[in-house]
CSV table of C-alpha atoms in Angstrom, one decimal:
chain,number,residue,atom,x,y,z
A,1,UNK,CA,-2.7,-112.2,-256.2
A,2,UNK,CA,-4.2,-113.8,-253.3
A,3,UNK,CA,-7.3,-115.5,-253.3
A,4,UNK,CA,-9.8,-113.8,-251.0
A,5,UNK,CA,-11.6,-116.1,-248.5
A,6,UNK,CA,-14.9,-114.9,-249.6
A,7,UNK,CA,-14.2,-115.9,-253.3
A,8,UNK,CA,-12.8,-119.2,-251.9
A,9,UNK,CA,-16.0,-120.0,-250.1
A,10,UNK,CA,-17.9,-119.5,-253.4
A,11,UNK,CA,-15.7,-121.6,-255.4
A,12,UNK,CA,-16.4,-124.5,-253.0
A,13,UNK,CA,-20.2,-124.0,-253.2
A,14,UNK,CA,-19.9,-124.3,-257.0
A,15,UNK,CA,-17.4,-127.4,-256.7
A,16,UNK,CA,-20.7,-128.8,-254.8
A,17,UNK,CA,-22.6,-128.2,-258.0
A,18,UNK,CA,-24.2,-125.1,-257.2
A,19,UNK,CA,-25.1,-122.2,-259.7
A,20,UNK,CA,-24.2,-118.7,-258.1
A,21,UNK,CA,-25.7,-115.5,-259.4
A,22,UNK,CA,-23.2,-113.7,-261.4
A,23,UNK,CA,-24.1,-110.4,-259.7
A,24,UNK,CA,-22.7,-111.8,-256.5
A,25,UNK,CA,-19.5,-112.7,-258.1
A,26,UNK,CA,-18.0,-109.4,-258.8
A,27,UNK,CA,-14.5,-109.7,-258.6
A,28,UNK,CA,-11.5,-109.4,-260.9
A,29,UNK,CA,-10.4,-112.7,-260.2
A,30,UNK,CA,-13.8,-114.1,-261.2
A,31,UNK,CA,-13.5,-112.2,-264.6
A,32,UNK,CA,-10.2,-113.8,-265.0
A,33,UNK,CA,-11.4,-117.4,-264.2
A,34,UNK,CA,-14.2,-116.9,-266.9
A,35,UNK,CA,-11.8,-115.7,-269.5
A,36,UNK,CA,-9.6,-118.8,-268.7
A,37,UNK,CA,-12.4,-121.1,-268.8
A,38,UNK,CA,-12.5,-122.8,-265.4
A,39,UNK,CA,-15.6,-120.8,-264.7
A,40,UNK,CA,-18.7,-120.8,-267.0
A,41,UNK,CA,-21.2,-118.3,-267.4
A,42,UNK,CA,-25.0,-119.3,-268.2
A,43,UNK,CA,-27.7,-116.8,-268.8
A,44,UNK,CA,-30.9,-117.4,-267.1
A,45,UNK,CA,-32.7,-114.1,-268.2
A,46,UNK,CA,-32.5,-111.1,-270.2
A,47,UNK,CA,-30.3,-109.5,-267.7
A,48,UNK,CA,-29.5,-112.3,-265.2
A,49,UNK,CA,-26.9,-114.9,-265.2
A,50,UNK,CA,-25.4,-117.8,-263.2
A,51,UNK,CA,-21.7,-119.0,-262.8
A,52,UNK,CA,-20.9,-122.7,-262.5
A,53,UNK,CA,-17.7,-124.9,-262.6
A,54,UNK,CA,-18.1,-127.6,-265.2
A,55,UNK,CA,-14.9,-129.4,-264.4
A,56,UNK,CA,-13.8,-129.8,-261.0
A,57,UNK,CA,-10.5,-131.3,-261.6
A,58,UNK,CA,-9.5,-128.3,-263.8
A,59,UNK,CA,-10.5,-125.8,-261.2
A,60,UNK,CA,-8.5,-127.7,-258.4
A,61,UNK,CA,-5.4,-127.5,-260.8
A,62,UNK,CA,-6.0,-123.8,-261.6
A,63,UNK,CA,-6.0,-122.6,-258.1
A,64,UNK,CA,-2.9,-124.8,-257.2
A,65,UNK,CA,-1.1,-123.3,-260.1
A,66,UNK,CA,-2.1,-119.7,-259.6
A,67,UNK,CA,-2.5,-119.5,-255.9
A,68,UNK,CA,-0.5,-122.3,-254.4
A,69,UNK,CA,-3.4,-123.8,-252.9
A,70,UNK,CA,-3.4,-127.4,-252.3
A,71,UNK,CA,-6.7,-128.0,-250.6
A,72,UNK,CA,-9.5,-125.2,-250.7
A,73,UNK,CA,-11.2,-126.7,-247.8
A,74,UNK,CA,-8.3,-126.6,-245.5
A,75,UNK,CA,-7.3,-122.9,-247.1
A,76,UNK,CA,-11.0,-121.8,-245.8
A,77,UNK,CA,-10.8,-123.4,-242.6
A,78,UNK,CA,-7.3,-122.2,-241.5
A,79,UNK,CA,-7.8,-118.7,-242.9
A,80,UNK,CA,-10.8,-118.0,-240.6
A,81,UNK,CA,-8.5,-119.6,-237.7
A,82,UNK,CA,-7.4,-117.0,-235.1
A,83,UNK,CA,-4.6,-119.3,-234.2
A,84,UNK,CA,-3.3,-119.0,-237.8
A,85,UNK,CA,0.6,-119.1,-237.8
A,86,UNK,CA,2.9,-118.0,-240.7
A,87,UNK,CA,4.0,-121.7,-240.9
A,88,UNK,CA,0.2,-122.6,-241.5
A,89,UNK,CA,0.0,-119.9,-244.1
A,90,UNK,CA,2.9,-121.2,-246.0
A,91,UNK,CA,1.7,-124.8,-245.9
A,92,UNK,CA,-2.0,-123.8,-247.3
A,93,UNK,CA,-0.8,-121.3,-249.7
A,94,UNK,CA,2.9,-120.8,-249.9
A,95,UNK,CA,2.6,-117.2,-248.7
A,96,UNK,CA,3.5,-116.5,-245.0
A,97,UNK,CA,1.9,-113.0,-245.8
A,98,UNK,CA,-1.4,-114.5,-246.8
A,99,UNK,CA,-3.3,-112.6,-243.7
A,100,UNK,CA,-2.0,-110.1,-241.3
A,101,UNK,CA,-0.9,-112.2,-238.3
A,102,UNK,CA,0.1,-111.0,-234.9
A,103,UNK,CA,3.2,-113.0,-234.5
A,104,UNK,CA,3.9,-111.1,-230.9
A,105,UNK,CA,0.8,-111.0,-228.8
A,106,UNK,CA,1.1,-110.3,-225.1
A,107,UNK,CA,2.2,-107.8,-222.7
A,108,UNK,CA,5.3,-106.8,-220.6
A,109,UNK,CA,5.2,-107.5,-216.9
A,110,UNK,CA,7.9,-106.2,-214.2
A,111,UNK,CA,8.3,-106.7,-210.5
A,112,UNK,CA,10.9,-105.4,-207.8
A,113,UNK,CA,10.2,-108.6,-205.6
A,114,UNK,CA,9.8,-112.3,-206.7
A,115,UNK,CA,6.4,-113.6,-207.7
A,116,UNK,CA,5.7,-117.3,-208.3
A,117,UNK,CA,3.5,-117.5,-211.2
A,118,UNK,CA,2.2,-120.2,-213.5
A,119,UNK,CA,2.5,-120.6,-217.2
A,120,UNK,CA,1.0,-123.5,-219.1
A,121,UNK,CA,0.7,-125.2,-215.4
A,122,UNK,CA,4.6,-124.7,-214.9
A,123,UNK,CA,5.7,-122.5,-211.9
A,124,UNK,CA,8.2,-119.9,-212.9
A,125,UNK,CA,9.5,-116.9,-210.7
A,126,UNK,CA,9.0,-113.4,-212.1
A,127,UNK,CA,12.1,-111.8,-211.2
A,128,UNK,CA,13.5,-109.5,-213.8
A,129,UNK,CA,17.1,-108.4,-213.5
A,130,UNK,CA,17.4,-104.4,-213.3
A,131,UNK,CA,17.0,-103.0,-216.8
A,132,UNK,CA,15.0,-106.1,-218.3
A,133,UNK,CA,11.5,-107.1,-218.3
A,134,UNK,CA,9.3,-110.3,-218.9
A,135,UNK,CA,7.1,-110.5,-222.1
A,136,UNK,CA,4.1,-112.7,-221.6
A,137,UNK,CA,2.9,-114.0,-224.9
A,138,UNK,CA,0.6,-117.4,-224.1
A,139,UNK,CA,-1.3,-115.0,-221.6
A,140,UNK,CA,-4.3,-117.4,-221.7
A,141,UNK,CA,-2.4,-119.8,-219.8
A,142,UNK,CA,-0.8,-117.4,-217.5
A,143,UNK,CA,-2.0,-117.1,-213.6
A,144,UNK,CA,-0.6,-115.4,-210.5
A,145,UNK,CA,-1.5,-115.7,-206.9
A,146,UNK,CA,-4.7,-114.2,-205.9
A,147,UNK,CA,-2.9,-112.2,-203.4
A,148,UNK,CA,-1.1,-110.2,-206.1
A,149,UNK,CA,-2.2,-106.8,-207.1
A,150,UNK,CA,-1.8,-106.0,-210.8
A,151,UNK,CA,-0.6,-102.4,-211.4
A,152,UNK,CA,-1.0,-101.1,-214.9
A,153,UNK,CA,1.6,-98.5,-215.7
A,154,UNK,CA,0.9,-95.8,-218.3
A,155,UNK,CA,4.2,-94.2,-219.1
A,156,UNK,CA,7.2,-96.6,-220.1
A,157,UNK,CA,9.8,-94.6,-218.0
A,158,UNK,CA,7.8,-95.4,-214.9
A,159,UNK,CA,7.6,-99.1,-215.9
A,160,UNK,CA,11.4,-99.0,-216.5
A,161,UNK,CA,12.2,-97.6,-213.2
A,162,UNK,CA,9.6,-99.3,-211.0
A,163,UNK,CA,12.1,-100.2,-208.4
A,164,UNK,CA,12.5,-96.5,-207.6
A,165,UNK,CA,8.8,-96.4,-206.9
A,166,UNK,CA,8.3,-99.0,-204.4
A,167,UNK,CA,7.7,-96.7,-201.6
A,168,UNK,CA,4.3,-96.0,-203.2
A,169,UNK,CA,3.2,-99.5,-202.7
A,170,UNK,CA,4.2,-100.5,-199.1
A,171,UNK,CA,1.0,-102.5,-198.3
A,172,UNK,CA,0.5,-104.7,-201.5
A,173,UNK,CA,2.5,-107.4,-203.5
A,174,UNK,CA,2.5,-105.7,-206.9
A,175,UNK,CA,3.0,-107.0,-210.3
A,176,UNK,CA,3.4,-104.3,-212.8
A,177,UNK,CA,2.2,-104.4,-216.4
A,178,UNK,CA,2.9,-102.0,-219.1
A,179,UNK,CA,0.2,-100.2,-221.2
A,180,UNK,CA,2.4,-100.7,-224.1
A,181,UNK,CA,2.3,-102.2,-226.6
A,182,UNK,CA,-1.3,-101.4,-226.8
A,183,UNK,CA,-3.6,-104.1,-227.7
A,184,UNK,CA,-6.6,-106.0,-226.0
A,185,UNK,CA,-4.4,-108.7,-224.8
A,186,UNK,CA,-3.7,-107.2,-221.2
A,187,UNK,CA,-7.7,-106.3,-220.9
A,188,UNK,CA,-8.5,-109.8,-221.9
A,189,UNK,CA,-6.2,-111.2,-219.3
A,190,UNK,CA,-7.4,-109.0,-216.7
A,191,UNK,CA,-10.9,-109.9,-217.2
A,192,UNK,CA,-10.0,-113.5,-216.9
A,193,UNK,CA,-8.4,-113.3,-213.6
A,194,UNK,CA,-9.9,-112.5,-210.1
A,195,UNK,CA,-6.8,-110.2,-208.9
A,196,UNK,CA,-7.5,-106.6,-208.1
A,197,UNK,CA,-6.4,-104.0,-210.7
A,198,UNK,CA,-4.7,-100.6,-209.7
A,199,UNK,CA,-4.4,-98.0,-212.6
A,200,UNK,CA,-1.0,-96.1,-212.1
A,201,UNK,CA,-1.3,-93.2,-214.5
A,202,UNK,CA,-0.8,-89.5,-215.2
A,203,UNK,CA,-2.7,-87.5,-212.5
A,204,UNK,CA,-4.7,-85.3,-215.2
A,205,UNK,CA,-8.1,-85.9,-217.1
A,206,UNK,CA,-6.2,-87.6,-219.8
A,207,UNK,CA,-5.0,-90.3,-217.5
A,208,UNK,CA,-8.4,-90.5,-216.1
A,209,UNK,CA,-10.0,-90.9,-219.5
A,210,UNK,CA,-7.6,-93.8,-220.3
A,211,UNK,CA,-8.5,-95.3,-217.2
A,212,UNK,CA,-12.3,-94.9,-217.4
A,213,UNK,CA,-12.5,-96.1,-221.2
A,214,UNK,CA,-9.8,-98.7,-221.6
A,215,UNK,CA,-9.9,-100.4,-218.1
A,216,UNK,CA,-12.6,-99.6,-215.7
A,217,UNK,CA,-15.6,-100.0,-218.2
A,218,UNK,CA,-14.2,-103.7,-218.9
A,219,UNK,CA,-13.0,-104.7,-215.3
A,220,UNK,CA,-15.7,-103.0,-213.2
A,221,UNK,CA,-15.3,-103.0,-209.5
A,222,UNK,CA,-11.9,-104.9,-209.9
A,223,UNK,CA,-10.5,-101.6,-210.9
A,224,UNK,CA,-9.3,-98.7,-209.1
A,225,UNK,CA,-7.3,-95.3,-209.6
A,226,UNK,CA,-4.0,-95.3,-207.7
A,227,UNK,CA,-3.5,-92.0,-205.9
A,228,UNK,CA,-0.4,-91.6,-203.6
A,229,UNK,CA,-1.0,-90.0,-200.3
A,230,UNK,CA,1.0,-87.1,-201.2
A,231,UNK,CA,-0.9,-86.3,-204.5
A,232,UNK,CA,-2.2,-83.0,-203.4
A,233,UNK,CA,1.1,-81.4,-202.7
A,234,UNK,CA,2.5,-82.9,-205.5
A,235,UNK,CA,0.2,-81.5,-208.2
A,236,UNK,CA,0.4,-78.1,-206.3
A,237,UNK,CA,4.4,-78.1,-206.5
A,238,UNK,CA,5.1,-80.0,-209.9
A,239,UNK,CA,1.7,-79.8,-211.8
A,240,UNK,CA,1.6,-78.2,-215.2
A,241,UNK,CA,-1.2,-75.4,-215.9
A,242,UNK,CA,-1.2,-76.4,-219.8
A,243,UNK,CA,-2.3,-80.2,-218.9
A,244,UNK,CA,-5.2,-78.8,-217.1
A,245,UNK,CA,-6.2,-76.2,-219.7
A,246,UNK,CA,-5.8,-78.6,-222.6
A,247,UNK,CA,-7.6,-81.5,-221.2
A,248,UNK,CA,-10.4,-79.9,-219.4
A,249,UNK,CA,-12.8,-81.1,-222.1
A,250,UNK,CA,-11.9,-84.7,-220.9
A,251,UNK,CA,-13.0,-84.0,-217.2
A,252,UNK,CA,-15.3,-87.2,-216.0
A,253,UNK,CA,-18.7,-87.0,-214.9
A,254,UNK,CA,-19.7,-86.6,-211.2
A,255,UNK,CA,-20.9,-90.3,-210.8
A,256,UNK,CA,-17.2,-91.5,-211.0
A,257,UNK,CA,-15.6,-93.3,-208.1
A,258,UNK,CA,-14.4,-91.7,-205.0
A,259,UNK,CA,-10.6,-91.7,-206.0
A,260,UNK,CA,-11.5,-89.9,-209.5
A,261,UNK,CA,-13.8,-87.5,-207.7
A,262,UNK,CA,-10.9,-86.8,-205.4
A,263,UNK,CA,-8.4,-86.3,-208.2
A,264,UNK,CA,-10.6,-84.0,-210.2
A,265,UNK,CA,-11.4,-81.8,-207.3
A,266,UNK,CA,-7.6,-81.3,-206.8
A,267,UNK,CA,-7.0,-80.8,-210.4
A,268,UNK,CA,-9.7,-78.1,-210.5
A,269,UNK,CA,-8.2,-76.7,-207.0
A,270,UNK,CA,-4.7,-76.2,-208.4
A,271,UNK,CA,-5.6,-75.8,-212.0
A,272,UNK,CA,-2.8,-77.9,-212.9
A,273,UNK,CA,-2.3,-81.7,-214.2
A,274,UNK,CA,0.6,-83.9,-213.1
A,275,UNK,CA,2.6,-86.4,-215.0
A,276,UNK,CA,3.5,-89.6,-213.3
A,277,UNK,CA,7.1,-89.5,-214.1
A,278,UNK,CA,7.6,-87.0,-211.0
A,279,UNK,CA,7.2,-90.0,-208.7
A,280,UNK,CA,10.6,-91.5,-210.0
A,281,UNK,CA,12.3,-88.5,-208.8
A,282,UNK,CA,10.2,-88.0,-205.5
A,283,UNK,CA,11.4,-91.6,-204.3
A,284,UNK,CA,14.6,-89.8,-203.1
A,285,UNK,CA,12.6,-87.7,-200.5
A,286,UNK,CA,10.8,-90.7,-199.3
A,287,UNK,CA,13.9,-92.4,-198.3
């Protein structure tokens, strides 16, 4: 059984000589420590009692033998550290699964033309081979030129075949980022850089909702919804009525940005929604 950090903090207090209310120490491990004699119970009234440690050396030996913890102070300090690694967990408790640790943080990026970026102060070129992507883990130390526009791609297939959609972005130098795997890492990075953000998602109310609630509210005026020039004709020709009917409850308010108002009007006009994958096929007509 693992030693909860809350109990560890209370043990540290008692190791400093404090007596704590027994009612604040209701835990199966505390009961076991009382039974084993490393914690003592003292009645302070008819119904009140306190818990304390009589022998500090015995307690240190107990937590080492039962929980693999050599230093209780280090255990508490590192447990609360966001940068805790599995190696740290083994070092302080002998258990790599001491706490849920995100080994893979970060996000995927893609590009169809080389972009010179910086990671940990070192320049490297983003230029994934066809069929491969680049994963940025230490995104806190990742920067791109301010002239680059970050384009968030909602669907994996569009992200995979982004080279077939470059006809959509003739006037910008885009860096494509994938919405998957979903985490707060991408938005944290976007908030930390000055670059503009285009949201390239499905052209339906669900896509609008994802943009407004997961990106726009965090990025403000840096973010805008990408609409291809032919969006009206695409919705009319390839749109699906089911998407419109099922997602109508997600329609945005009338105070949305111009692109959202324009897209909403087209969705209501044709009573259809459009999935962005159609733009992979449409590239043949654009060549």
